[in-house]
Short mmCIF file of C-alpha atoms in Angstrom, two decimals:
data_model
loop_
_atom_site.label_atom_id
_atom_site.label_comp_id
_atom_site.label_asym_id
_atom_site.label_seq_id
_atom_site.Cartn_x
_atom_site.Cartn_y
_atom_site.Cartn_z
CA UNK A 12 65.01 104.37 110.83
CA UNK A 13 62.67 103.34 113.85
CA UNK A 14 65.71 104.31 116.28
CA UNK A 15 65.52 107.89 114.72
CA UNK A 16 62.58 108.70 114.68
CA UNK A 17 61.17 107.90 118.42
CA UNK A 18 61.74 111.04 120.55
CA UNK A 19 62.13 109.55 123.60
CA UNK A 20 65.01 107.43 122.87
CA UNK A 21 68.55 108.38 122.30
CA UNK A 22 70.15 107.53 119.30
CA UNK A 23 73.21 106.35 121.50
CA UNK A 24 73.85 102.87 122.68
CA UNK A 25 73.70 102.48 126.68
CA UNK A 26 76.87 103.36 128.17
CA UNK A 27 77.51 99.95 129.57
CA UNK A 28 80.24 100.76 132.13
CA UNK A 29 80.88 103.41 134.40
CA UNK A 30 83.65 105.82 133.79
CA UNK A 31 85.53 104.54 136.66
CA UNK A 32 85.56 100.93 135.55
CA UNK A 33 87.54 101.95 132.11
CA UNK A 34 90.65 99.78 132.64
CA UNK A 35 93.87 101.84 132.87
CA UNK A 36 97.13 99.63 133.37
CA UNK A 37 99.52 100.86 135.69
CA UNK A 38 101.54 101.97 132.55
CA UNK A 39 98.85 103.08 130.47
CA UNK A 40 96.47 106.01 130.39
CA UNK A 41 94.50 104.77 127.41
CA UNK A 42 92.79 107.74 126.08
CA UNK A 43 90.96 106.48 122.81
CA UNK A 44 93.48 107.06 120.36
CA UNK A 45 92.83 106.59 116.08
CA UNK A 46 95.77 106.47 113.38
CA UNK A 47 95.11 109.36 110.80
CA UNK A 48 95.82 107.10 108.10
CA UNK A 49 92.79 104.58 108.17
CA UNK A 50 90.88 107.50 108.68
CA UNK A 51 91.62 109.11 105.13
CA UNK A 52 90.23 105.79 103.54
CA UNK A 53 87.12 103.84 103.90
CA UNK A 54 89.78 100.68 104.92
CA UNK A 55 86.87 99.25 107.53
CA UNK A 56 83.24 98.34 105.79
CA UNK A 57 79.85 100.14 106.92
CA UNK A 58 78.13 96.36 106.32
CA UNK A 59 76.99 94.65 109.27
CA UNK A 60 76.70 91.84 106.87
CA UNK A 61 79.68 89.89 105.83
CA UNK A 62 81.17 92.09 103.03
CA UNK A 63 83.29 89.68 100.60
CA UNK A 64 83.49 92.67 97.46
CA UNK A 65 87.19 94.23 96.81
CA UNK A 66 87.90 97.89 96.87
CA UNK A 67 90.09 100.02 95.41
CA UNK A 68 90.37 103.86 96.05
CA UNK A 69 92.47 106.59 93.81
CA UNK A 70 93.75 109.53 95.19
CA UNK A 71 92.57 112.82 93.48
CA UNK A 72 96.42 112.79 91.99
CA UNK A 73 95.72 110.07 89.68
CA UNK A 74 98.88 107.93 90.82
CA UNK A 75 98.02 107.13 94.47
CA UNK A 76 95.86 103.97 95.02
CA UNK A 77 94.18 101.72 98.08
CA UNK A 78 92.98 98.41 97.68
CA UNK A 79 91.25 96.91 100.27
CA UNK A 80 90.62 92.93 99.68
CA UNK A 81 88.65 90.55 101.97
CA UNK A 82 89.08 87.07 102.93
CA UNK A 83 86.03 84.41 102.84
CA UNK A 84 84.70 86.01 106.65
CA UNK A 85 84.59 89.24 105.06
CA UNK A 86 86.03 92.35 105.65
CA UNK A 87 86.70 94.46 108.55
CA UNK A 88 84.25 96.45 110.00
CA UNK A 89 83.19 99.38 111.39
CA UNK A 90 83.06 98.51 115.36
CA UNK A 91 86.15 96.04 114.07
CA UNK A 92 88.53 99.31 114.65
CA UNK A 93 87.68 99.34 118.09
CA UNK A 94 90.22 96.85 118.28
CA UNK A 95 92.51 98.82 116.91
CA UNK A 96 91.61 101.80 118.59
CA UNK A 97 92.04 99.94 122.00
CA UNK A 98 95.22 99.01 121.09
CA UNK A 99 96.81 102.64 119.36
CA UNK A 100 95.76 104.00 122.90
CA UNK A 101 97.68 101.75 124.60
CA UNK A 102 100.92 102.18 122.76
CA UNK A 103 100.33 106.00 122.61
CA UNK A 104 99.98 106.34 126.40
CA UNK A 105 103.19 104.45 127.00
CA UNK A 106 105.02 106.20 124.73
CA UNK A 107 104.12 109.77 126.40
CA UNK A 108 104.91 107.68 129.82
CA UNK A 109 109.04 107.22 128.08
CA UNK A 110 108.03 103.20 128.18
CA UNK A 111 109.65 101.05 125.42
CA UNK A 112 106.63 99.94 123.05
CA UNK A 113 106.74 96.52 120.94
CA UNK A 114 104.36 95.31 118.22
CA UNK A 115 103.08 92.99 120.16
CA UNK A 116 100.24 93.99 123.36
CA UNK A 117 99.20 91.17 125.73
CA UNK A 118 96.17 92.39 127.28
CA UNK A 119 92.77 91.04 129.48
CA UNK A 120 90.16 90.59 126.75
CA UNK A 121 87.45 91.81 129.14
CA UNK A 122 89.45 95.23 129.69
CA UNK A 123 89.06 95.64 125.77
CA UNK A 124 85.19 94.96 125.91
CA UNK A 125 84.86 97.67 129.20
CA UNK A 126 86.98 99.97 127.68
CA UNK A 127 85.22 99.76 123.92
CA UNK A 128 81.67 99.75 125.76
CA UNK A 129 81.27 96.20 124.48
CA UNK A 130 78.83 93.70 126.19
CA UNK A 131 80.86 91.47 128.86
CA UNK A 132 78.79 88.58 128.28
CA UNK A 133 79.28 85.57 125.84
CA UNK A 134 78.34 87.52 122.63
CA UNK A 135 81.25 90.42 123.34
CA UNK A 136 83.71 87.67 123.37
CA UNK A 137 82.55 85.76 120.49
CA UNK A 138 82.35 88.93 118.52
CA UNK A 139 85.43 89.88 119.76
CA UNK A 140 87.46 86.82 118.47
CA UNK A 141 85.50 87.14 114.79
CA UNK A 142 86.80 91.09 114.96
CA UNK A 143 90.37 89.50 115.03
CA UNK A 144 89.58 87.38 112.48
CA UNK A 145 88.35 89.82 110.36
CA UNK A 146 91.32 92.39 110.99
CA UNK A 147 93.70 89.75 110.76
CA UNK A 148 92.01 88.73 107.03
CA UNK A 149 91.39 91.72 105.37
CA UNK A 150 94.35 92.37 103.26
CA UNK A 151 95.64 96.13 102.00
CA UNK A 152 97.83 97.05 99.16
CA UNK A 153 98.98 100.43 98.39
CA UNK A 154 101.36 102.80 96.43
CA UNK A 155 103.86 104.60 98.54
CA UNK A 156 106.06 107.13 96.99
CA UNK A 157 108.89 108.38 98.51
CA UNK A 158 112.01 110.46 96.50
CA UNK A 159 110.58 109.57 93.23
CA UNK A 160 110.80 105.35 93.99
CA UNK A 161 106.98 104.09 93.97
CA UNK A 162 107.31 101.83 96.81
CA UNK A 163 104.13 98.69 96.86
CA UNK A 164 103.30 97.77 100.28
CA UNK A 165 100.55 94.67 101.11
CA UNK A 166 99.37 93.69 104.71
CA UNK A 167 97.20 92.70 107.11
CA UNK A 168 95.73 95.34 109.80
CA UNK A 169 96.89 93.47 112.45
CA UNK A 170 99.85 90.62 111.97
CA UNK A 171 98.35 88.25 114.41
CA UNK A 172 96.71 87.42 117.05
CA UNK A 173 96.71 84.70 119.89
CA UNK A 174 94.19 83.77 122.51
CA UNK A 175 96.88 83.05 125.60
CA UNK A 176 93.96 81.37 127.97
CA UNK A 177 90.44 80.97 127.77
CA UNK A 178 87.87 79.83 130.39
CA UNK A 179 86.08 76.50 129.84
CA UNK A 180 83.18 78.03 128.66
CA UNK A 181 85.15 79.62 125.67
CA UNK A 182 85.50 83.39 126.67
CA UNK A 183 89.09 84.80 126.41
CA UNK A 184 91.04 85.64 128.95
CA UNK A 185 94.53 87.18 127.72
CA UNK A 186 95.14 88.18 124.48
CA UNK A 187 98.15 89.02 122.51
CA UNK A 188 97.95 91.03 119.42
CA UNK A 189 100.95 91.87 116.97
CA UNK A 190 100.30 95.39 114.71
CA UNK A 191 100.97 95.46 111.02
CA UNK A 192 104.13 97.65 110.58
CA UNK A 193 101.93 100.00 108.50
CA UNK A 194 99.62 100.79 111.81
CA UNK A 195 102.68 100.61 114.14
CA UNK A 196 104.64 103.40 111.83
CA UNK A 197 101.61 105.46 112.16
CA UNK A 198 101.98 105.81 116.03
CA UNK A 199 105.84 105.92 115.72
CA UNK A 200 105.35 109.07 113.91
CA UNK A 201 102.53 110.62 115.78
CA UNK A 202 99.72 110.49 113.05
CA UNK A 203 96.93 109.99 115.80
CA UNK A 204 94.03 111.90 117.09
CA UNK A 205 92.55 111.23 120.07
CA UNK A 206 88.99 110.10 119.96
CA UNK A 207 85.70 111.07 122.08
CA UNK A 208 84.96 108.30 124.65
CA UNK A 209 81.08 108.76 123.02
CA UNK A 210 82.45 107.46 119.94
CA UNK A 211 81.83 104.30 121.56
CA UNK A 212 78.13 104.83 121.98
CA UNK A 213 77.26 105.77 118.23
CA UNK A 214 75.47 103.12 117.17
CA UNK A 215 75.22 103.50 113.01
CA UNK A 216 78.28 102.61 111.37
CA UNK A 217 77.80 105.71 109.22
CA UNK A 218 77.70 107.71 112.46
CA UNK A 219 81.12 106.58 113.33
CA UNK A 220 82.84 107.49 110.06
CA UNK A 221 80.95 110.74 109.74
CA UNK A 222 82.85 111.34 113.29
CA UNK A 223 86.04 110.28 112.15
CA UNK A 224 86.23 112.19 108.93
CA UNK A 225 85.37 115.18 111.08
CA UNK A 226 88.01 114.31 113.23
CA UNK A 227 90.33 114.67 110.27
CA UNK A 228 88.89 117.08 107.90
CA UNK A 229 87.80 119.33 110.63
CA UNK A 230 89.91 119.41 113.47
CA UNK A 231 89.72 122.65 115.36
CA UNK A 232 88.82 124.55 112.00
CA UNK A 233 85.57 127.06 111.41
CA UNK A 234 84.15 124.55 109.65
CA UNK A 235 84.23 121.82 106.46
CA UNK A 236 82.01 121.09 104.00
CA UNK A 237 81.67 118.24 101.66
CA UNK A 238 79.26 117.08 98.68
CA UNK A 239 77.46 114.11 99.06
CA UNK A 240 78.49 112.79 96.28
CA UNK A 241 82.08 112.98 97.72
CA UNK A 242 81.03 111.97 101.02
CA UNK A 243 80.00 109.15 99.78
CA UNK A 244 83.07 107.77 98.60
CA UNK A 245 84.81 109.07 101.08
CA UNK A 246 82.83 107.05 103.66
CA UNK A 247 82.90 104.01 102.04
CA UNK A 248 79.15 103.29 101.77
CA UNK A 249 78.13 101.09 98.68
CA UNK A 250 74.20 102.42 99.13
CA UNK A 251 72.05 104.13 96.48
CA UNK A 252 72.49 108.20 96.01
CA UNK A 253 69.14 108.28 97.32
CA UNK A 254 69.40 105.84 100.28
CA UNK A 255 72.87 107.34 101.40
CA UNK A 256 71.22 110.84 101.35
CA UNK A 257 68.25 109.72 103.44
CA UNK A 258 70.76 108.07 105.79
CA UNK A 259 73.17 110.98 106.03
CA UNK A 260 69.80 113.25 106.11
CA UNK A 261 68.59 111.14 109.38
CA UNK A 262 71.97 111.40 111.27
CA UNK A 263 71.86 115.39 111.26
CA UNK A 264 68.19 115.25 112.14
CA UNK A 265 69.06 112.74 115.20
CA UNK A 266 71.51 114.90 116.29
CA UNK A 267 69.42 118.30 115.77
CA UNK A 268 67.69 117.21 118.47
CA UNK A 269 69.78 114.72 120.27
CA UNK A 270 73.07 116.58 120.21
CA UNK A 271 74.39 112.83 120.31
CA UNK A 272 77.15 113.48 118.13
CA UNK A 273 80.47 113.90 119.96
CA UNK A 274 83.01 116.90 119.22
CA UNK A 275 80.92 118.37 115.98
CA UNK A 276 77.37 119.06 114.46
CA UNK A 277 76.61 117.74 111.55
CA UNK A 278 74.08 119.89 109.05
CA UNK A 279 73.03 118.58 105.71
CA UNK A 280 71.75 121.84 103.16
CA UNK A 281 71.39 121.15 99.24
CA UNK A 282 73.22 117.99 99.33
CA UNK A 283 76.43 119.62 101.14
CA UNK A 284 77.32 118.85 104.52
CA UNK A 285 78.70 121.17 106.87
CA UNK A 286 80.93 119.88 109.62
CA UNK A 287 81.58 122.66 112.53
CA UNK A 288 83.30 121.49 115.99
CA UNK A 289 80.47 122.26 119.02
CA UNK A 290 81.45 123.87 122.09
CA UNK A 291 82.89 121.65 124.27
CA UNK A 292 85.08 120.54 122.12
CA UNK A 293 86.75 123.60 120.93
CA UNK A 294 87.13 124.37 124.74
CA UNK A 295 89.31 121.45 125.26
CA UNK A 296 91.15 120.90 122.10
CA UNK A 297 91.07 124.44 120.63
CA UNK A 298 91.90 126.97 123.44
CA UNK A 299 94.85 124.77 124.94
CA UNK A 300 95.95 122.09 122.53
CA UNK A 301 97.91 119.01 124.44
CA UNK A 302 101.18 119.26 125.85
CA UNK A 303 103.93 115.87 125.64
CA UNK A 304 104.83 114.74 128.88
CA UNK A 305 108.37 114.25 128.72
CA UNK A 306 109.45 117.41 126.49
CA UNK A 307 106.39 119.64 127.23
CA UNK A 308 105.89 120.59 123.70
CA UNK A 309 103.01 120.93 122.01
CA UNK A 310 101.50 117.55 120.50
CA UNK A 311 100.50 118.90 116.54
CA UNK A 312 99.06 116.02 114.36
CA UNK A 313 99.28 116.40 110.79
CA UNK A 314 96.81 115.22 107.94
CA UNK A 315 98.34 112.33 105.50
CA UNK A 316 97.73 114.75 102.88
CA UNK A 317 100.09 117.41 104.41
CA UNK A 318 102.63 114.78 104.80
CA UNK A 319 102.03 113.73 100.91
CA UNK A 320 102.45 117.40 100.84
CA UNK A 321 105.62 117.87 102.27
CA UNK A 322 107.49 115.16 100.63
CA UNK A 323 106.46 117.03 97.26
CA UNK A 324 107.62 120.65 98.87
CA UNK A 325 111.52 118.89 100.33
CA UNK A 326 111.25 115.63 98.20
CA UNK A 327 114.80 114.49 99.07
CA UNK A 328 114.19 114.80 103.15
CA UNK A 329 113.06 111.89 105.40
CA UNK A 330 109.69 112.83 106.10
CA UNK A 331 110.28 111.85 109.64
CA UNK A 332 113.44 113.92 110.47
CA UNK A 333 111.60 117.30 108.68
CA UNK A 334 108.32 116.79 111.33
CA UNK A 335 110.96 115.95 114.31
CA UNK A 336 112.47 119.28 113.21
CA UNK A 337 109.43 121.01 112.65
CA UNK A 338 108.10 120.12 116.52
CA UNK A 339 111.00 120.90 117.89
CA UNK A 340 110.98 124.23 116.49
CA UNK A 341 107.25 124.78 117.58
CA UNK A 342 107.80 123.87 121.30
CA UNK A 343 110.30 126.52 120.80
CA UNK A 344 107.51 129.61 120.55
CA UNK A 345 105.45 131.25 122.99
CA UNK A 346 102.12 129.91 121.50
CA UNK A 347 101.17 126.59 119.19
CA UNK A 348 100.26 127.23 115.66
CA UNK A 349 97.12 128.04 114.41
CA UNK A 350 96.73 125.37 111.77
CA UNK A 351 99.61 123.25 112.34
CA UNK A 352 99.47 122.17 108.68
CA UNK A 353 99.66 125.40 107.42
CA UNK A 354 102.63 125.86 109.73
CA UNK A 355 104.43 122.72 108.62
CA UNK A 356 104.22 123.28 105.06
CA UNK A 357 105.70 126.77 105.30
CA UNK A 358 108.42 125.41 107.61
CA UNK A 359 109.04 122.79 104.62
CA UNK A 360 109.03 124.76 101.83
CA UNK A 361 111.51 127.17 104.01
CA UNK A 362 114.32 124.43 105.12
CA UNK A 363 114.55 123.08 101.48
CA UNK A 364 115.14 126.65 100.34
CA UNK A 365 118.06 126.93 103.11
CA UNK A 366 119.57 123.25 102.84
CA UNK A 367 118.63 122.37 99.05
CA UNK A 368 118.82 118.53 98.61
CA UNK A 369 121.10 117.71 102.12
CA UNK A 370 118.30 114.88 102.98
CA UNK A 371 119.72 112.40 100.30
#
């Protein structure tokens, strides 16, 4: 609360590293990257304590499930994803560069830590290695249904890990870490957002899954709006109604008059919060949304819940194929659509109607 309340300090962390230091391999233009699908559960804990208590998460559907279990470390974190993060980027940027992508990324730990805005020193690596541990520990089981066949899937976050060489005075050098399928599919089929390089700086936990539910909930729209009672759950936070209120309370206060949260403001009236996107961001996301490299069409992520969506709308189509189609038809027009999930769903609903149950 002290952090919040001082006016002259920022409710950022210190951006560590100069822009131009951000590592960027000769391959790779690592724009911070997040999978949409972590970002529709609370997968990662808000506990900067060690967090050893199970959770399980049902869709609004009844039928639909998450369960996120933890090993004796605990479970992943927060700051954990930047890992993650670090890594979706890296894949991502190859993949609009026509580079074959594996699983597996061998990287220099100290380009994660720059990149991340993570101290360089002895505690960023140590932390560092217990991040893997915890990724590579925390354990996820859910329902996946897919032309009426519920389909249970359990796994790690990441598969492994492996610390190629480290110095004699234990910091990494080279790392190598192996995705879970379940991440890897997610950037195979384009369910990303790219991230504000700020998202680094936010220091609260809460602060950095406020931003990434806005990411997803919000997008480009007007606005969004949630209860707190909702919110809650949807963050993840295990606090009292009346501490998570007071928490959520200080975060739009901090950036009232900080303006420290990146891409959207965050407004809490009569226990509802109201999400709209500031500016800036609308400026570069809104006006001219991001082109593909190689094919020069329009890059148009879509929610999980569109694609849950969709399968109900052409339930005998590979999910996959209809958004391949569905892209290739957009890069087609003159201008991007609107609400891209909108779009989709119509273009769904209207190729089932034309080709019936062909997908089998």
């Amino acid at each position: 609360m002290g952090d919040i309340t001082k006016q002259d300090r920022t409710p950022l962390l210190p951006l560590r590293h100069a822009q131009g230091d951000f590592f960027v391999c000769d391959i790779f233009d690592a724009a911070p990257k997040g999978d949409m699908a972590s970002m529709a559960h609370p997968i990662f804990t808000l506990s900067t304590k060690p967090d050893t208590k199970k959770r399980r998460y049902v869709a609004t559907d009844g039928k639909s499930y998450v369960e996120i279990r933890p090993n004796m470390i605990g479970l992943a974190t927060v700051h954990d994803r930047d890992v993650l993060i670090y890594c979706i980027s890296q894949v991502m940027a190859a993949l609009n560069d026509g580079k074959k992508v594996h699983r597996t990324l061998r990287f220099k730990a100290y380009d994660l830590l720059v990149a991340t805005n993570r101290p360089v020193a002895g505690t960023g690596y140590t932390g560092l290695k217990a991040a893997l541990e915890r990724l590579q520990g925390t354990q996820i089981e859910t329902n996946i249904t897919t032309g009426g066949v519920e389909q249970i899937d359990g796994f790690s976050l990441i598969d492994r890990y492996r610390i190629v060489r480290e110095t004699r005075d234990g910091r990494m050098l080279d790392l190598e870490v192996t995705l879970s399928d379940w991440v890897f599919n997610a950037i195979a089929g384009d369910d990303v957002l790219t991230l504000n390089r700020r998202y680094f700086q936010l220091r609260k936990p809460l602060e950095r899954r406020l931003y990434e539910l806005a990411r997803k909930q919000c997008g480009t729209q007007p606005e969004w709006k949630c209860g707190l009672e909702k919110l809650q759950g949807r963050t993840g936070s295990t606090s009292s109604d009346k501490e998570f209120r007071r928490l959520v309370k200080a975060i739009c206060k901090a950036d009232e008059e900080h303006n420290h949260m990146p891409d959207y403001a965050f407004r809490l009236e009569a226990d509802i919060l109201t999400v709209t996107p500031k500016r800036e961001f609308l400026d570069t996301y809104a006006a001219k949304p991001q082109q593909d490299r190689l094919t020069g069409g329009y890059i148009l992520p879509l929610s999980p819940d569109t694609l849950e969506q969709a399968r109900e709308l052409a339930p005998t189509w590979d999910i996959k194929v209809l958004v391949g189609e569905w892209r290739t038809y957009a890069a087609r027009q003159k201008e991007p659509p609107k609400n891209p999930d909108a779009a989709f769903l119509g273009f769904c609903k209207s190729w089932y109607k034309k080709r019936g149950r062909n997908g089998w």
